[in-house]
Coordinates of C-alpha atoms in Angstrom, one line a residue:
X250 CA -41.9 55.5 153.2
X251 CA -43.2 58.9 154.1
X252 CA -41.4 61.9 155.7
X253 CA -43.6 61.9 159.0
X254 CA -43.2 57.7 159.4
X255 CA -39.3 58.1 158.9
X256 CA -39.3 60.7 161.6
X257 CA -41.2 58.3 164.0
X258 CA -39.4 56.0 163.0
X259 CA -36.2 57.6 164.4
X260 CA -37.5 59.3 167.7
X261 CA -38.6 55.0 168.4
X262 CA -35.2 53.2 167.7
X263 CA -33.7 55.9 169.6
X264 CA -35.5 55.8 172.5
X265 CA -35.2 51.8 172.1
X266 CA -30.9 52.3 172.1
X267 CA -31.2 54.1 174.8
X268 CA -33.3 52.1 177.2
X269 CA -31.3 49.3 175.7
X270 CA -27.9 50.7 176.9
X271 CA -29.6 51.1 180.6
X272 CA -31.3 47.5 180.3
X273 CA -27.4 46.0 179.5
X274 CA -25.7 48.6 182.5
X275 CA -28.9 46.7 185.0
X276 CA -28.8 43.6 183.5
X277 CA -26.9 41.6 186.3
X278 CA -29.3 43.1 189.5
X279 CA -32.6 45.4 188.9
X280 CA -34.2 43.7 186.2
X281 CA -34.3 40.5 188.2
X282 CA -35.8 41.9 191.1
X283 CA -38.3 43.2 188.6
X284 CA -38.9 39.3 187.6
X285 CA -38.8 38.6 190.5
X286 CA -41.3 40.5 192.1
X287 CA -43.4 40.2 189.0
X288 CA -43.7 36.4 189.4
X289 CA -44.0 36.7 193.7
X290 CA -47.4 39.1 192.5
X291 CA -48.3 36.6 189.6
X292 CA -48.3 33.6 191.7
X293 CA -50.3 35.7 195.0
X294 CA -53.1 36.6 192.4
X295 CA -53.8 34.0 189.7
X296 CA -52.2 31.2 192.3
X297 CA -55.3 28.5 193.0
X298 CA -56.2 28.6 189.7
X299 CA -52.8 28.3 188.0
X300 CA -52.0 25.2 184.9
X301 CA -48.8 25.0 184.4
X302 CA -47.8 25.3 180.6
X303 CA -44.2 24.5 179.0
X304 CA -41.3 26.9 178.9
X305 CA -42.1 28.6 182.8
X306 CA -45.4 29.6 180.9
X307 CA -49.6 29.2 182.8
X308 CA -53.0 29.5 182.0
X309 CA -55.4 30.6 184.3
X310 CA -58.9 29.3 184.2
X311 CA -61.6 28.6 185.2
X312 CA -62.4 24.4 185.4
X313 CA -64.3 23.3 182.4
X314 CA -64.5 21.2 179.7
X315 CA -63.2 23.6 177.4
X316 CA -60.1 24.8 179.9
X317 CA -59.7 21.1 179.3
X318 CA -59.2 20.7 176.1
X319 CA -57.2 24.0 176.1
X320 CA -55.1 23.2 178.5
X321 CA -54.1 19.3 176.3
X322 CA -53.8 22.0 172.9
X323 CA -51.4 24.4 174.9
X324 CA -49.5 21.1 176.5
X325 CA -48.8 19.4 173.1
X326 CA -48.0 22.9 171.1
X327 CA -44.8 22.9 170.3
X328 CA -44.6 26.5 169.8
X329 CA -44.7 26.9 173.7
X330 CA -41.2 23.8 174.0
X331 CA -38.5 25.9 175.5
X332 CA -35.6 26.5 172.1
X333 CA -33.1 28.5 171.1
X334 CA -34.2 32.2 171.1
X335 CA -34.3 34.9 169.0
X336 CA -30.9 37.6 168.8
X337 CA -33.8 39.9 169.9
X338 CA -34.7 38.3 172.5
X339 CA -30.8 37.4 174.3
X340 CA -31.5 40.4 176.9
X341 CA -34.7 39.0 177.9
X342 CA -35.4 42.4 177.8
X343 CA -39.5 43.3 176.9
X344 CA -38.3 47.4 176.3
X345 CA -36.4 45.5 173.5
X346 CA -39.0 43.0 172.4
X347 CA -41.7 45.8 171.8
X348 CA -39.6 48.1 170.2
X349 CA -39.4 44.9 167.4
X350 CA -42.7 44.6 166.8
X351 CA -43.4 47.8 166.7
X352 CA -40.2 48.8 164.3
X353 CA -38.8 45.5 162.0
X354 CA -41.0 45.1 158.5
X355 CA -41.6 41.7 158.3
X356 CA -39.6 40.4 155.8
X357 CA -42.7 40.3 153.3
X358 CA -44.9 42.2 152.8
X359 CA -48.3 39.2 152.2
X360 CA -50.2 41.6 149.2
X361 CA -53.6 42.7 150.5
X362 CA -57.1 43.5 148.4
X363 CA -58.3 46.5 149.9
X364 CA -62.1 46.7 150.8
X365 CA -64.0 50.2 151.7
X366 CA -67.4 49.5 153.5
X367 CA -69.2 52.9 153.8
X368 CA -71.8 52.8 156.9
X369 CA -75.0 53.8 157.7
X370 CA -73.6 57.0 158.3
X371 CA -72.0 57.6 155.1
X372 CA -68.5 57.0 157.1
X373 CA -65.6 54.6 155.6
X374 CA -63.9 51.5 157.6
X375 CA -61.2 49.6 154.8
X376 CA -61.4 46.2 155.7
X377 CA -57.9 43.8 154.3
X378 CA -57.5 41.2 153.4
X379 CA -55.2 39.3 152.5
X380 CA -54.5 36.6 149.3
X381 CA -50.7 36.0 149.4
X382 CA -48.2 35.7 149.5
X383 CA -48.5 31.7 150.3
X384 CA -44.7 29.7 148.9
X385 CA -45.4 27.1 151.0
X386 CA -48.5 25.6 150.6
X387 CA -52.1 26.0 151.5
X388 CA -53.4 23.9 154.8
X389 CA -57.3 23.4 155.5
X390 CA -57.8 24.7 159.0
X391 CA -61.4 22.0 158.5
X392 CA -62.0 18.8 156.9
X393 CA -64.7 18.7 154.9
X394 CA -65.2 22.5 156.0
X395 CA -65.5 26.0 154.2
X396 CA -62.0 27.6 155.4
X397 CA -62.4 29.4 158.5
X398 CA -62.5 33.6 158.1
X399 CA -60.2 35.6 160.6
X400 CA -60.8 38.9 161.1
X401 CA -57.5 40.6 162.7
X402 CA -57.5 44.1 164.5
X403 CA -54.6 46.3 165.3
X404 CA -54.2 47.9 168.2
X405 CA -56.4 51.5 169.1
X406 CA -53.7 54.1 167.2
X407 CA -53.6 51.6 162.8
X408 CA -50.6 51.2 163.1
X409 CA -49.9 48.2 161.6
X410 CA -47.2 46.4 162.3
X411 CA -44.6 43.5 162.0
X412 CA -46.6 40.9 164.7
X413 CA -50.0 41.1 162.5
X414 CA -48.8 40.9 159.5
X415 CA -46.9 38.3 160.1
X416 CA -49.8 36.5 162.0
X417 CA -51.6 37.1 158.7
X418 CA -48.8 35.3 156.5
X419 CA -49.3 32.2 159.3
X420 CA -53.0 32.2 159.2
X421 CA -53.4 32.1 155.3
X422 CA -50.9 29.1 155.1
X423 CA -52.6 27.0 157.3
X424 CA -56.0 28.5 155.9
X425 CA -57.6 31.2 157.0
X426 CA -59.1 34.2 154.6
X427 CA -57.5 37.1 157.3
X428 CA -58.6 40.2 156.2
X429 CA -57.5 43.3 158.6
X430 CA -60.6 46.2 159.9
X431 CA -59.5 49.4 160.2
X432 CA -61.2 51.9 162.0
X433 CA -62.2 55.5 160.4
X434 CA -59.2 57.7 159.5
X435 CA -57.0 54.7 160.4
X436 CA -53.6 53.5 158.1
X437 CA -55.0 55.0 154.4
X438 CA -59.2 54.5 154.9
X439 CA -60.5 58.3 154.3
X440 CA -62.1 60.3 157.4
X441 CA -64.7 61.1 154.7
X442 CA -67.3 62.2 157.3
X443 CA -66.2 64.7 161.3
X444 CA -66.2 61.8 163.1
X445 CA -64.0 59.5 164.9
X446 CA -63.8 55.8 166.6
X447 CA -64.1 56.5 170.7
X448 CA -62.1 53.7 172.3
X449 CA -64.2 51.1 173.2
X450 CA -67.6 52.1 170.3
X451 CA -67.9 48.8 167.8
X452 CA -70.7 49.8 166.4
X453 CA -68.7 49.7 163.0
X454 CA -66.7 46.6 163.8
X455 CA -71.1 45.6 164.8
X456 CA -71.7 46.7 160.2
X457 CA -67.6 45.2 159.0
X458 CA -68.8 41.4 160.6
X459 CA -72.2 42.1 159.4
X460 CA -70.7 42.0 155.6
X461 CA -67.7 39.3 156.7
X462 CA -70.9 37.3 157.1
X463 CA -73.1 38.3 153.8
X464 CA -69.9 37.6 152.1
X465 CA -69.2 34.4 153.8
X466 CA -71.6 33.6 155.2
X467 CA -71.1 30.2 156.4
X468 CA -67.7 30.0 157.4
X469 CA -66.7 29.4 160.7
X470 CA -65.3 33.1 162.0
X471 CA -62.1 34.1 165.0
X472 CA -60.9 37.5 165.3
X473 CA -57.9 38.7 167.1
X474 CA -56.6 41.6 168.4
X475 CA -53.5 43.4 168.8
X476 CA -52.9 45.4 172.7
X477 CA -55.2 48.2 173.0
X478 CA -57.3 47.4 169.7
X479 CA -58.6 44.6 173.2
X480 CA -61.3 46.8 173.4
X481 CA -62.8 47.2 171.3
X482 CA -63.0 43.1 170.4
X483 CA -63.6 43.1 173.6
X484 CA -66.5 46.0 173.5
X485 CA -68.2 44.0 170.6
X486 CA -68.7 40.7 172.0
X487 CA -69.9 41.9 176.1
X488 CA -73.2 44.3 173.8
X489 CA -73.8 41.5 170.8
X490 CA -73.5 37.6 173.3
X491 CA -74.3 35.1 172.2
X492 CA -74.6 36.8 168.5
X493 CA -71.4 37.5 168.1
X494 CA -71.6 35.4 165.0
X495 CA -68.2 34.1 166.1
X496 CA -66.6 30.3 167.0
X497 CA -63.5 31.9 169.2
X498 CA -61.4 35.0 170.1
X499 CA -58.3 36.1 171.2
X500 CA -56.5 38.8 172.5
X501 CA -51.9 39.3 172.1
X502 CA -51.2 41.8 175.1
X503 CA -55.1 43.1 175.8
X504 CA -54.6 46.6 178.0
X505 CA -58.2 46.0 180.2
X506 CA -58.4 48.7 183.1
X507 CA -58.4 51.1 180.2
X508 CA -58.8 54.0 182.1
X509 CA -56.6 53.5 184.7
X510 CA -53.8 52.7 181.6
X511 CA -55.0 56.3 180.6
X512 CA -54.5 58.1 184.0
X513 CA -51.8 56.3 184.6
X514 CA -49.9 56.9 182.0
X515 CA -46.4 54.9 179.5
X516 CA -43.2 54.6 180.5
X517 CA -42.0 57.9 178.3
X518 CA -41.0 56.3 174.9
X519 CA -43.8 55.0 174.3
X520 CA -46.3 57.1 175.4
X521 CA -44.3 60.2 174.2
X522 CA -44.6 57.6 170.5
X523 CA -48.0 56.6 170.3
X524 CA -49.5 60.6 170.9
X525 CA -47.0 61.8 167.7
X526 CA -48.5 58.6 166.3
X527 CA -52.0 59.7 166.7
X528 CA -51.4 63.7 166.6
X529 CA -49.9 63.0 162.5
X530 CA -52.4 60.7 161.5
X531 CA -54.8 62.8 163.0
X532 CA -53.3 66.4 160.9
X533 CA -54.3 65.4 158.2
X534 CA -57.6 65.7 159.0
X535 CA -56.4 68.8 161.1
X536 CA -59.8 71.1 158.8
X537 CA -62.5 68.5 158.9
X538 CA -62.6 68.4 162.0
X539 CA -61.7 71.7 163.8
X540 CA -66.3 71.8 163.4
X541 CA -66.5 69.6 166.6
X542 CA -63.5 69.1 167.9
X543 CA -60.9 72.5 169.4
X544 CA -57.9 71.1 167.6
X545 CA -55.7 73.5 168.6
X546 CA -56.0 71.8 171.9
X547 CA -56.3 68.8 170.7
X548 CA -52.3 68.8 169.1
X549 CA -51.1 70.4 172.4
X550 CA -51.7 67.2 173.6
X551 CA -48.8 66.6 176.1
X552 CA -50.5 62.5 177.5
X553 CA -52.4 60.2 175.7
X554 CA -55.3 60.9 178.2
X555 CA -55.4 64.4 177.6
X556 CA -55.6 63.9 173.6
X557 CA -58.1 61.0 174.3
X558 CA -60.3 63.5 176.6
X559 CA -59.8 66.6 174.1
X560 CA -61.1 64.3 171.0
X561 CA -63.2 62.8 171.9
X562 CA -65.0 64.6 176.0
X563 CA -64.7 68.2 175.3
X564 CA -66.1 68.1 171.9
X565 CA -68.4 71.2 170.3
X566 CA -71.3 69.3 169.7
X567 CA -72.5 66.6 172.5
X568 CA -69.5 67.2 175.1
X569 CA -69.4 64.7 178.3
X570 CA -68.2 64.5 181.3
X571 CA -64.9 61.2 181.7
X572 CA -66.5 59.2 184.1
X573 CA -69.7 59.0 181.1
X574 CA -67.0 58.5 178.9
X575 CA -65.4 55.4 180.0
X576 CA -69.2 54.3 181.2
X577 CA -69.9 53.9 177.1
X578 CA -66.0 52.8 176.1
X579 CA -64.5 50.5 178.8
X580 CA -64.8 47.1 177.5
X581 CA -65.2 45.1 180.3
X582 CA -68.6 47.3 180.7
X583 CA -70.6 43.6 179.2
X584 CA -68.7 41.3 179.8
X585 CA -70.5 38.9 182.1
X586 CA -72.5 38.4 178.4
X587 CA -70.2 37.5 176.2
X588 CA -69.8 33.8 175.1
X589 CA -67.6 33.3 173.0
X590 CA -63.9 31.7 175.0
X591 CA -61.5 34.8 174.8
X592 CA -57.1 33.1 175.2
X593 CA -55.4 36.6 176.1
X594 CA -51.7 36.3 175.8
X595 CA -49.9 37.9 178.0
X596 CA -46.3 38.8 179.8
X597 CA -45.1 40.1 183.2
X598 CA -42.9 42.3 182.1
X599 CA -45.1 43.9 180.1
X600 CA -44.0 47.8 179.9
X601 CA -46.6 48.9 177.7
X602 CA -50.0 47.7 180.0
X603 CA -48.0 47.6 182.7
X604 CA -47.5 44.4 186.1
X605 CA -50.2 41.9 186.2
X606 CA -50.7 42.2 188.8
X607 CA -52.3 45.8 188.1
X608 CA -53.3 45.2 184.4
X609 CA -55.1 42.0 184.8
X610 CA -57.9 41.6 186.7
X611 CA -57.8 38.0 188.4
X612 CA -62.1 38.1 189.3
X613 CA -62.3 37.5 185.1
X614 CA -60.2 34.7 184.8
X615 CA -61.4 33.5 187.5
X616 CA -64.9 33.3 187.6
X617 CA -65.7 33.6 183.7
X618 CA -65.7 30.2 181.4
X619 CA -65.0 31.6 178.6
X620 CA -62.0 34.3 179.4
X621 CA -58.9 32.2 179.2
X622 CA -55.1 33.7 180.5
X623 CA -51.8 32.1 179.0
X624 CA -49.5 34.1 181.4
X625 CA -45.7 34.3 180.3
X626 CA -42.8 35.4 182.3
X627 CA -41.1 37.0 179.0
X628 CA -42.7 38.5 176.8
X629 CA -42.9 42.3 176.1
X630 CA -45.5 44.0 174.7
X631 CA -46.5 41.8 171.0
X632 CA -43.6 40.4 171.0
X633 CA -43.7 36.7 172.2
X634 CA -40.3 36.2 170.0
X635 CA -38.9 33.2 168.9
X636 CA -35.5 32.4 166.3
X637 CA -35.5 33.6 163.3
X638 CA -37.4 33.0 160.5
X639 CA -39.3 32.1 162.9
X640 CA -43.2 33.5 163.9
X641 CA -43.6 34.8 166.8
X642 CA -45.3 32.1 169.5
X643 CA -48.2 33.7 170.4
X644 CA -49.5 34.0 167.0
X645 CA -48.6 29.7 166.5
X646 CA -50.4 29.5 169.6
X647 CA -53.6 31.3 168.6
X648 CA -53.9 29.4 165.6
X649 CA -53.4 25.4 167.1
X650 CA -56.3 26.9 170.0
X651 CA -58.6 27.9 167.6
X652 CA -58.1 24.0 166.1
X653 CA -58.7 23.4 169.6
X654 CA -61.9 25.0 170.0
X655 CA -63.2 24.1 166.5
X656 CA -62.3 19.9 168.0
X657 CA -64.4 19.9 171.1
X658 CA -67.1 22.1 169.6
X659 CA -67.4 19.6 166.6
X660 CA -67.8 16.8 169.2
X661 CA -70.1 18.6 171.5
X662 CA -72.6 18.6 168.3
X663 CA -71.7 15.2 167.4
X664 CA -72.8 14.2 171.0
X665 CA -76.0 16.1 171.1
X666 CA -76.6 15.3 167.6
X667 CA -76.5 11.3 168.9
X668 CA -78.3 12.3 172.0
X669 CA -81.0 13.9 170.1
X670 CA -81.0 11.1 167.7
X671 CA -81.6 8.4 171.2
X672 CA -84.1 10.4 172.9
X673 CA -85.8 9.2 168.8
X674 CA -85.5 6.0 168.6
X675 CA -86.5 5.5 171.8
X676 CA -89.1 7.8 171.5
X677 CA -90.1 5.2 168.9
X678 CA -89.9 2.3 170.6
X679 CA -92.1 3.7 173.6
X680 CA -95.3 4.9 171.5
X681 CA -94.4 2.0 169.6
X682 CA -95.0 -0.3 172.2
X683 CA -98.2 2.2 173.6
X684 CA -99.4 0.5 170.5
X685 CA -99.1 -3.0 170.6
X686 CA -100.2 -3.3 174.0
X687 CA -103.6 -0.9 173.5
X688 CA -104.3 -3.4 170.6
X689 CA -103.8 -6.6 172.9
X690 CA -104.9 -5.3 175.7
X691 CA -108.2 -7.3 177.7
X692 CA -109.5 -4.8 179.0
X693 CA -109.8 -2.1 176.5
X694 CA -113.3 -2.0 175.9
X695 CA -115.9 -2.2 172.6
X696 CA -118.1 0.2 174.6
X697 CA -115.5 2.7 174.6
X698 CA -114.7 2.4 171.5
X699 CA -117.1 3.0 169.4
X700 CA -117.9 6.1 171.6
X701 CA -114.2 7.3 170.6
X702 CA -114.6 6.4 166.8
X703 CA -119.0 8.3 166.7
X704 CA -117.2 11.4 168.8
X705 CA -114.4 11.6 166.1
X706 CA -117.0 11.6 163.2
X707 CA -119.2 13.7 163.6

């Protein structure tokens, strides 16, 4: 681990310890009060469209045939059944689950094969294909079909977390081809041009998806995003609409009201930790960014909003206002155009995104038939821990929901094919009956027949 990585880990571990001690002291009183308040708030907001699930969870969505299919799959899911809880979640502490997600390494890291994709403006993004290991044997996701590709989008800060790697390993076991998308300058991807990817700009992701489709033209494509990385995935689905090439998508602890999220700020351990991580990641490109950004002001930023505004709004070449930036980068700006089922897994005690009544737009899930919200009382931010060595229950649920979507769409195509064949068959019978009637009809006039033949041969 590089020195800055150790320093960041030490800072986050110290903050986690402080929050853990605070949680132990307040567990009997304040935490229960907050849980009841969150539960009342979420019930008031989503009560009219809430479908109960095992383990005290619920699914909020607009009623439809697709929603019923997904609901049946979730109610059968063993991952949602209440069982032995992880030693990491014995406090039901959202901070503890969140810090474990960001700090603890995966037990056995996956084998990655990296590709660099040169973009239209000569920039670079990276694609990490997960090629192993797969100790328990590779399963088949689609019987008689090509294995599906799973596109994984990490958080907006570029940190490859324990849960992202765990999801890739589980997906590889289940027969998927996982591939991790890294933005410009993230996770070892070189920044070859002084341009970074704004928070909700999907232009680089579009080129990456086009390349993936070129490599696997006939394979189904699914996508999963983590935390703040969901803004990129939702922007892509909204801009591309029915041309996204995706069969389904899922967002783990998504940040949906992004502007309010930046302006309100996060609890200080997360605000400082994420800000420090971004500063360290960009410090190696300080000289290259001097011509476009005021780097001295950038590295003196004291909040995520100030950092984002300095990096993308107060540029030297094309400065824009904060309002204009979010007009162009709000992930929900074209959400009505999305034509792919999206499952959002959220926790009512998420310390990063905030409580559901402030962070989740209820109208999106109640009115849009493509968006589904799986709301849990516990889980933290991207945590959703279970007893070791089991993966996070959110990973199991996502892959099971993708399987249900595949079966649903396959059945829909089969029913459409039967309907087309039935229509063709009945149409043929009607045409054959008409010909027979025409041949034996006693009202058929020979002169009309002869005139028709003469006019046809002329």
